[in-house]
Coordinates of C-alpha atoms in Angstrom, one line a residue:
X1 CA 161.7 74.0 -215.5
X2 CA 161.7 70.4 -214.4
X3 CA 159.8 67.8 -216.9
X4 CA 156.5 66.9 -215.4
X5 CA 157.2 63.1 -216.2
X6 CA 160.5 63.5 -214.0
X7 CA 158.5 64.7 -211.1
X8 CA 155.6 62.2 -211.5
X9 CA 158.4 59.3 -211.6
X10 CA 159.9 60.5 -208.4
X11 CA 156.5 60.7 -206.8
X12 CA 156.0 57.0 -207.8
X13 CA 159.5 56.1 -206.8
X14 CA 158.9 57.4 -203.3
X15 CA 155.7 55.5 -203.2
X16 CA 156.9 52.3 -204.4
X17 CA 160.1 52.3 -202.1
X18 CA 158.2 53.2 -199.0
X19 CA 155.1 51.2 -199.4
X20 CA 156.3 48.0 -197.9
X21 CA 157.9 49.7 -195.0
X22 CA 154.7 51.3 -194.0
X23 CA 152.7 48.2 -194.9
X24 CA 154.6 46.1 -192.2
X25 CA 153.7 48.7 -189.8
X26 CA 150.0 48.9 -190.4
X27 CA 150.1 45.1 -190.3
X28 CA 152.2 44.9 -187.0
X29 CA 149.5 44.1 -184.5
X30 CA 148.0 41.3 -186.7
X31 CA 151.7 39.9 -187.5
X32 CA 152.6 39.6 -183.7
X33 CA 149.3 38.2 -182.7
X34 CA 150.0 39.0 -179.1
X35 CA 153.1 37.0 -179.1
X36 CA 155.4 39.9 -178.6
X37 CA 155.1 43.8 -178.6
X38 CA 154.2 45.4 -181.8
X39 CA 157.4 47.3 -181.4
X40 CA 159.1 44.1 -182.6
X41 CA 158.0 44.7 -186.0
X42 CA 159.2 48.4 -185.8
X43 CA 162.6 47.2 -184.7
X44 CA 162.8 44.8 -187.4
X45 CA 161.5 47.4 -190.0
X46 CA 164.1 49.9 -189.0
X47 CA 167.4 48.4 -187.8
X48 CA 168.5 47.1 -191.4
X49 CA 167.3 50.4 -192.8
X50 CA 169.5 52.2 -190.2
X51 CA 172.5 49.9 -190.8
X52 CA 172.3 50.5 -194.7
X53 CA 172.2 54.3 -194.2
X54 CA 175.3 54.0 -192.0
X55 CA 177.3 52.1 -194.5
X56 CA 176.1 53.1 -197.9
X57 CA 176.7 56.9 -197.9
X58 CA 180.7 56.1 -197.9
X59 CA 180.2 53.6 -201.0
X60 CA 177.3 55.0 -202.7
X61 CA 179.5 56.5 -205.6
X62 CA 181.1 53.2 -206.4
X63 CA 177.9 51.3 -207.1
X64 CA 176.0 51.6 -210.5
X65 CA 172.7 53.2 -210.6
X66 CA 171.1 50.3 -212.3
X67 CA 172.7 47.9 -209.9
X68 CA 171.1 50.0 -207.0
X69 CA 167.7 49.6 -208.4
X70 CA 167.9 45.9 -209.2
X71 CA 168.9 45.3 -205.4
X72 CA 165.9 47.3 -204.3
X73 CA 163.5 45.3 -206.5
X74 CA 164.9 42.0 -205.6
X75 CA 165.0 42.5 -201.9
X76 CA 161.6 44.0 -201.9
X77 CA 160.0 41.2 -203.9
X78 CA 161.4 38.6 -201.7
X79 CA 160.4 40.7 -198.7
X80 CA 156.7 40.9 -199.6
X81 CA 156.7 37.1 -200.4
X82 CA 158.1 36.2 -196.9
X83 CA 156.0 38.7 -195.0
X84 CA 152.8 37.4 -196.3
X85 CA 153.7 34.2 -194.3
X86 CA 154.0 36.0 -191.0
X87 CA 150.3 34.8 -190.2
X88 CA 151.7 31.3 -190.4
X89 CA 155.2 31.7 -189.1
X90 CA 156.3 34.6 -187.1
X91 CA 159.9 34.0 -188.0
X92 CA 159.5 34.0 -191.7
X93 CA 157.4 37.1 -191.3
X94 CA 159.9 39.1 -189.6
X95 CA 162.5 37.9 -192.1
X96 CA 160.2 39.5 -194.9
X97 CA 160.1 42.7 -192.8
X98 CA 164.0 42.8 -192.6
X99 CA 164.4 42.4 -196.3
X100 CA 161.7 45.0 -197.0
X101 CA 163.5 47.4 -194.7
X102 CA 167.1 46.8 -196.2
X103 CA 165.5 47.6 -199.8
X104 CA 163.9 50.8 -198.5
X105 CA 167.1 51.9 -196.9
X106 CA 169.1 51.3 -199.9
X107 CA 166.3 53.1 -202.1
X108 CA 166.8 56.1 -199.8
X109 CA 170.4 56.4 -200.2
X110 CA 170.3 55.9 -203.8
X111 CA 167.3 58.5 -204.3
X112 CA 168.6 61.2 -202.3
X113 CA 172.0 61.0 -204.3
X114 CA 170.0 60.6 -207.5
X115 CA 168.0 63.6 -207.1
X116 CA 171.2 66.0 -207.0
X117 CA 171.2 65.7 -210.8
X118 CA 167.8 67.1 -211.0
X119 CA 166.0 70.3 -209.8
X120 CA 165.2 70.8 -206.1
X121 CA 161.6 69.7 -207.0
X122 CA 162.8 66.2 -207.4
X123 CA 163.5 65.7 -203.7
X124 CA 160.2 67.6 -202.8
X125 CA 158.1 65.1 -205.2
X126 CA 160.0 62.0 -203.8
X127 CA 159.3 63.0 -200.2
X128 CA 155.6 63.5 -201.3
X129 CA 155.5 60.0 -202.7
X130 CA 156.8 58.6 -199.3
X131 CA 153.9 60.3 -197.5
X132 CA 151.5 59.0 -200.2
X133 CA 152.9 55.3 -199.4
X134 CA 152.3 55.9 -195.7
X135 CA 148.8 57.0 -196.4
X136 CA 148.0 54.6 -199.2
X137 CA 149.4 51.5 -197.4
X138 CA 147.7 52.1 -194.0
X139 CA 144.2 53.1 -195.8
X140 CA 144.4 50.1 -198.1
X141 CA 145.2 47.8 -195.4
X142 CA 142.5 49.1 -192.9
X143 CA 139.9 48.9 -195.8
X144 CA 140.7 45.4 -197.1
X145 CA 141.2 43.8 -193.6
X146 CA 139.0 45.7 -191.3
X147 CA 136.1 46.6 -193.6
X148 CA 136.2 43.8 -196.1
X149 CA 137.6 41.2 -193.8
X150 CA 140.0 40.0 -196.4
X151 CA 142.8 37.7 -195.3
X152 CA 145.8 39.9 -194.2
X153 CA 148.2 37.2 -195.8
X154 CA 146.8 37.7 -199.4
X155 CA 146.6 41.5 -198.7
X156 CA 150.3 41.7 -198.4
X157 CA 151.0 39.3 -201.1
X158 CA 148.8 41.2 -203.7
X159 CA 151.2 44.2 -203.4
X160 CA 154.0 42.0 -204.9
X161 CA 154.2 43.8 -208.3
X162 CA 154.8 47.4 -206.6
X163 CA 158.7 47.2 -206.4
X164 CA 158.7 46.8 -210.3
X165 CA 157.0 50.3 -210.5
X166 CA 160.4 51.8 -209.0
X167 CA 162.3 50.0 -211.7
X168 CA 160.2 51.4 -214.6
X169 CA 160.0 54.8 -213.1
X170 CA 163.7 54.9 -212.8
X171 CA 164.1 53.9 -216.4
X172 CA 161.9 56.8 -217.6
X173 CA 163.5 59.6 -215.8
X174 CA 166.0 61.6 -217.8
X175 CA 168.5 64.0 -216.2
X176 CA 169.4 65.3 -219.8
X177 CA 166.0 67.1 -219.9
X178 CA 166.4 68.6 -216.3
X179 CA 167.7 72.0 -215.5
X180 CA 169.9 70.4 -212.9
X181 CA 170.3 70.8 -209.1
X182 CA 169.4 74.3 -208.0
X183 CA 171.2 76.0 -205.2
X184 CA 169.1 78.3 -203.2
X185 CA 171.3 81.1 -201.4
X186 CA 170.0 82.9 -198.7
X187 CA 169.6 86.7 -198.7
X188 CA 168.7 88.7 -195.7
X189 CA 166.0 91.1 -196.4
X190 CA 165.8 94.6 -194.4
X191 CA 163.0 93.2 -192.2
X192 CA 165.4 90.6 -191.1
X193 CA 163.7 87.5 -192.7
X194 CA 165.4 85.0 -195.0
X195 CA 164.4 85.0 -198.6
X196 CA 165.6 82.8 -201.2
X197 CA 167.5 83.3 -204.6
X198 CA 167.8 80.3 -207.0
X199 CA 171.2 80.1 -208.7
X200 CA 172.3 77.3 -210.9
X201 CA 175.1 75.3 -209.5
X202 CA 176.3 74.1 -213.0
X203 CA 177.7 77.6 -213.8
X204 CA 179.5 78.1 -210.5
X205 CA 183.2 76.7 -210.2
X206 CA 183.7 75.3 -206.6
X207 CA 187.3 75.7 -205.9
X208 CA 187.6 75.4 -202.0
X209 CA 189.8 72.3 -201.0
X210 CA 190.1 71.4 -204.7
X211 CA 193.1 70.6 -206.6
X212 CA 194.1 72.1 -210.0
X213 CA 191.5 70.1 -212.0
X214 CA 188.7 71.0 -209.6
X215 CA 188.5 67.7 -207.6
X216 CA 188.6 67.4 -204.0
X217 CA 191.6 65.6 -202.5
X218 CA 190.5 62.5 -200.1
X219 CA 191.4 64.1 -196.9
X220 CA 189.8 67.7 -197.5
X221 CA 186.7 66.0 -198.9
X222 CA 186.2 63.8 -195.9
X223 CA 186.8 66.8 -193.5
X224 CA 184.4 68.9 -195.5
X225 CA 181.6 66.3 -195.4
X226 CA 181.7 66.1 -191.8
X227 CA 181.7 69.9 -191.5
X228 CA 178.6 69.9 -193.6
X229 CA 176.9 67.6 -190.9
X230 CA 177.6 70.2 -188.2
X231 CA 176.2 72.9 -190.5
X232 CA 172.7 71.1 -190.7
X233 CA 172.9 69.8 -187.2
X234 CA 169.7 72.0 -186.2
X235 CA 167.8 70.3 -189.1
X236 CA 168.9 66.9 -188.1
X237 CA 167.8 67.4 -184.4
X238 CA 164.3 68.5 -185.6
X239 CA 164.0 65.3 -187.8
X240 CA 165.1 63.2 -184.9
X241 CA 162.9 64.6 -182.3
X242 CA 159.7 64.9 -184.4
X243 CA 160.2 61.2 -186.0
X244 CA 160.9 59.7 -182.6
X245 CA 157.6 61.2 -181.1
X246 CA 155.6 60.0 -184.2
X247 CA 156.7 56.5 -184.0
X248 CA 156.6 56.2 -180.3
X249 CA 152.8 57.1 -180.4
X250 CA 152.2 55.0 -183.4
X251 CA 154.0 51.6 -182.5
X252 CA 154.0 51.7 -178.6
X253 CA 151.0 53.9 -177.3
X254 CA 148.5 53.3 -179.8
X255 CA 148.3 49.5 -179.5
X256 CA 147.5 50.0 -175.8
X257 CA 144.7 52.4 -176.5
X258 CA 141.0 51.0 -177.2
X259 CA 137.6 52.2 -177.1
X260 CA 135.7 49.4 -175.4
X261 CA 132.4 51.4 -175.4
X262 CA 132.6 52.2 -179.2
X263 CA 131.2 50.2 -182.2
X264 CA 134.8 50.6 -183.5
X265 CA 136.2 48.4 -180.8
X266 CA 139.2 46.6 -181.8
X267 CA 139.9 48.9 -185.0
X268 CA 141.5 51.7 -183.3
X269 CA 145.2 50.7 -184.1
X270 CA 144.6 50.3 -187.7
X271 CA 142.5 53.5 -188.1
X272 CA 145.1 55.6 -186.0
X273 CA 147.8 54.5 -188.5
X274 CA 145.4 56.0 -191.2
X275 CA 144.9 59.3 -189.4
X276 CA 148.6 59.7 -188.7
X277 CA 149.8 58.9 -192.3
X278 CA 147.2 61.2 -193.6
X279 CA 148.6 64.0 -191.7
X280 CA 152.3 62.9 -192.5
X281 CA 151.2 62.9 -196.2
X282 CA 149.8 66.6 -196.0
X283 CA 153.0 67.6 -194.0
X284 CA 155.4 66.1 -196.5
X285 CA 153.6 67.7 -199.5
X286 CA 153.3 71.2 -197.8
X287 CA 156.8 72.0 -199.0
X288 CA 155.6 72.3 -202.5
X289 CA 153.2 75.1 -201.3
X290 CA 155.2 77.0 -198.6
X291 CA 158.5 77.0 -196.6
X292 CA 158.9 77.1 -193.0
X293 CA 161.6 79.6 -191.8
X294 CA 164.3 77.3 -190.2
X295 CA 164.2 79.5 -187.0
X296 CA 160.6 78.3 -186.1
X297 CA 161.0 74.6 -187.0
X298 CA 160.9 73.9 -183.3
X299 CA 157.1 74.5 -183.3
X300 CA 155.9 71.5 -185.1
X301 CA 158.5 69.4 -183.2
X302 CA 157.1 70.8 -179.9
X303 CA 153.5 69.7 -180.9
X304 CA 154.8 66.3 -181.8
X305 CA 156.4 65.8 -178.4
X306 CA 153.4 67.2 -176.4
X307 CA 151.3 64.7 -178.4
X308 CA 153.3 61.8 -176.9
X309 CA 152.3 63.1 -173.4
X310 CA 148.6 63.4 -174.4
X311 CA 148.4 59.9 -176.0
X312 CA 150.1 58.3 -173.1
X313 CA 147.6 59.9 -170.6
X314 CA 144.9 58.6 -173.0
X315 CA 146.3 55.0 -172.8
X316 CA 146.5 55.1 -169.1
X317 CA 143.3 57.0 -168.1
X318 CA 141.1 56.8 -171.2
X319 CA 139.8 60.4 -170.8
X320 CA 139.0 61.0 -174.4
X321 CA 135.9 59.0 -175.0
X322 CA 135.4 60.1 -178.8
X323 CA 137.0 57.7 -181.4
X324 CA 137.0 60.3 -184.1
X325 CA 138.4 63.2 -182.0
X326 CA 141.5 61.1 -181.0
X327 CA 142.0 60.2 -184.7
X328 CA 141.8 64.0 -185.5
X329 CA 144.7 64.4 -183.2
X330 CA 146.4 61.8 -185.0
X331 CA 146.2 63.6 -188.2
X332 CA 147.4 66.8 -186.3
X333 CA 150.7 65.1 -185.0
X334 CA 151.3 63.3 -188.2
X335 CA 150.9 66.6 -190.1
X336 CA 153.7 68.1 -187.8
X337 CA 156.1 65.1 -188.2
X338 CA 155.8 65.1 -191.8
X339 CA 156.1 68.9 -192.2
X340 CA 159.3 68.9 -190.1
X341 CA 160.7 66.1 -192.3
X342 CA 159.8 67.7 -195.4
X343 CA 161.0 71.1 -194.7
X344 CA 164.1 70.1 -192.9
X345 CA 165.2 68.2 -196.1
X346 CA 164.5 71.4 -198.1
X347 CA 166.7 73.5 -195.8
X348 CA 169.5 70.8 -195.8
X349 CA 169.5 70.8 -199.6
X350 CA 169.7 74.4 -200.2
X351 CA 172.2 75.5 -197.4
X352 CA 174.9 73.1 -198.4
X353 CA 177.4 73.4 -201.1
X354 CA 177.3 71.1 -204.2
X355 CA 180.2 69.0 -203.2
X356 CA 178.6 68.2 -199.8
X357 CA 174.9 68.1 -200.7
X358 CA 174.6 64.3 -201.3
X359 CA 176.4 63.4 -198.0
X360 CA 174.5 66.0 -196.0
X361 CA 171.2 64.6 -197.4
X362 CA 172.3 61.1 -196.4
X363 CA 172.8 62.6 -192.8
X364 CA 169.4 63.7 -192.8
X365 CA 168.0 60.4 -193.8
X366 CA 170.1 58.8 -191.3
X367 CA 168.7 61.0 -188.6
X368 CA 165.1 59.9 -189.4
X369 CA 166.1 56.2 -189.2
X370 CA 168.0 56.5 -186.1
X371 CA 164.9 58.3 -184.5
X372 CA 162.7 55.3 -185.5
X373 CA 165.3 52.8 -184.1
X374 CA 165.2 54.7 -180.7
X375 CA 161.5 54.8 -180.9
X376 CA 161.5 51.0 -181.3
X377 CA 163.9 50.4 -178.4
X378 CA 161.9 52.6 -176.1
X379 CA 158.7 51.1 -177.3
X380 CA 159.7 47.5 -175.9
X381 CA 159.7 49.2 -172.3
X382 CA 157.4 51.8 -172.8
X383 CA 154.4 49.7 -174.2
X384 CA 154.7 47.3 -171.2
X385 CA 154.8 50.2 -168.8
X386 CA 151.4 51.7 -170.2
X387 CA 149.7 48.3 -170.0
X388 CA 150.8 47.8 -166.4
X389 CA 149.4 51.1 -165.4
X390 CA 146.2 51.2 -167.2
X391 CA 143.1 52.3 -165.0
X392 CA 140.5 51.2 -167.1

């Protein structure tokens, strides 16, 4: 049984690591002030994170845990400070977004490796924390800026202490009181459905491609790592498609949508972030209550992609007149994206061998980051296309 203090800490680590990342997306329209497409912020928010995830999985075992955490805290702190100046100087603001993104990427690589020392519940709580960060950041920003009319500059600056929460939670977690990473082996039931058995990996010797002392030689280890990527390719594809759809709507389609006849005119973009992130939080938390069979993972992915079509028609034709109805649709596609993310990570975690689990999870988080990168590139063109074809 995983100690509750560890699970709470992983929840808060996910929250503090991703809060700045999502806060920048909620503030994107205000930061750009019409100077450039809101996808510019998304691009600066994802490219450093993507580069980190391409490089760090190959060197993650060479860096001490505390060094990782101090890098994350330092980069995040400076990032918040610079981002708060975006309303005076766009270049400084985007520099802050880049640093915050870098910190989040390093945090992801570190935490996914770190959770392999704990039970499988640790990664689930970390993902729930990232969902809570997406919801909390957008909700707080919408309330403080659009409801209380606070200065966005000071709103961003007020969250400066959050990176230190990550440091404190890391120091509190203890792997010595954890039952260890659990491997869940798949057993086929008579009805043809997959059921899961939990088995401790600590008692199972792993000998394939190992030498006499049980250590992987370098060549075999590298080959086995890349075989692991192929084994989880279906999950990677699910993460990629669902995340691309989610961020394309959030940062490229939603900025074009407006409700000119509503009392909420000018506030849709901020509240759409809240709606999507509420759904994403519920979706990411869902893996703690039930598991989607991997064979039907395409269903929430398909809903996400169909939502791109729906929202694109809304941006062009303005056929849905109800503000709150469209926000509800935002909760739905956010839920599907979050559920796909959470359950895909779960399946990657349980279907991999102990020797390749950490690398395979890095591949999953890389798939997510690459999807956001693709959405940001598409957004530069797609947002302009929607604006040029508006019929209202």
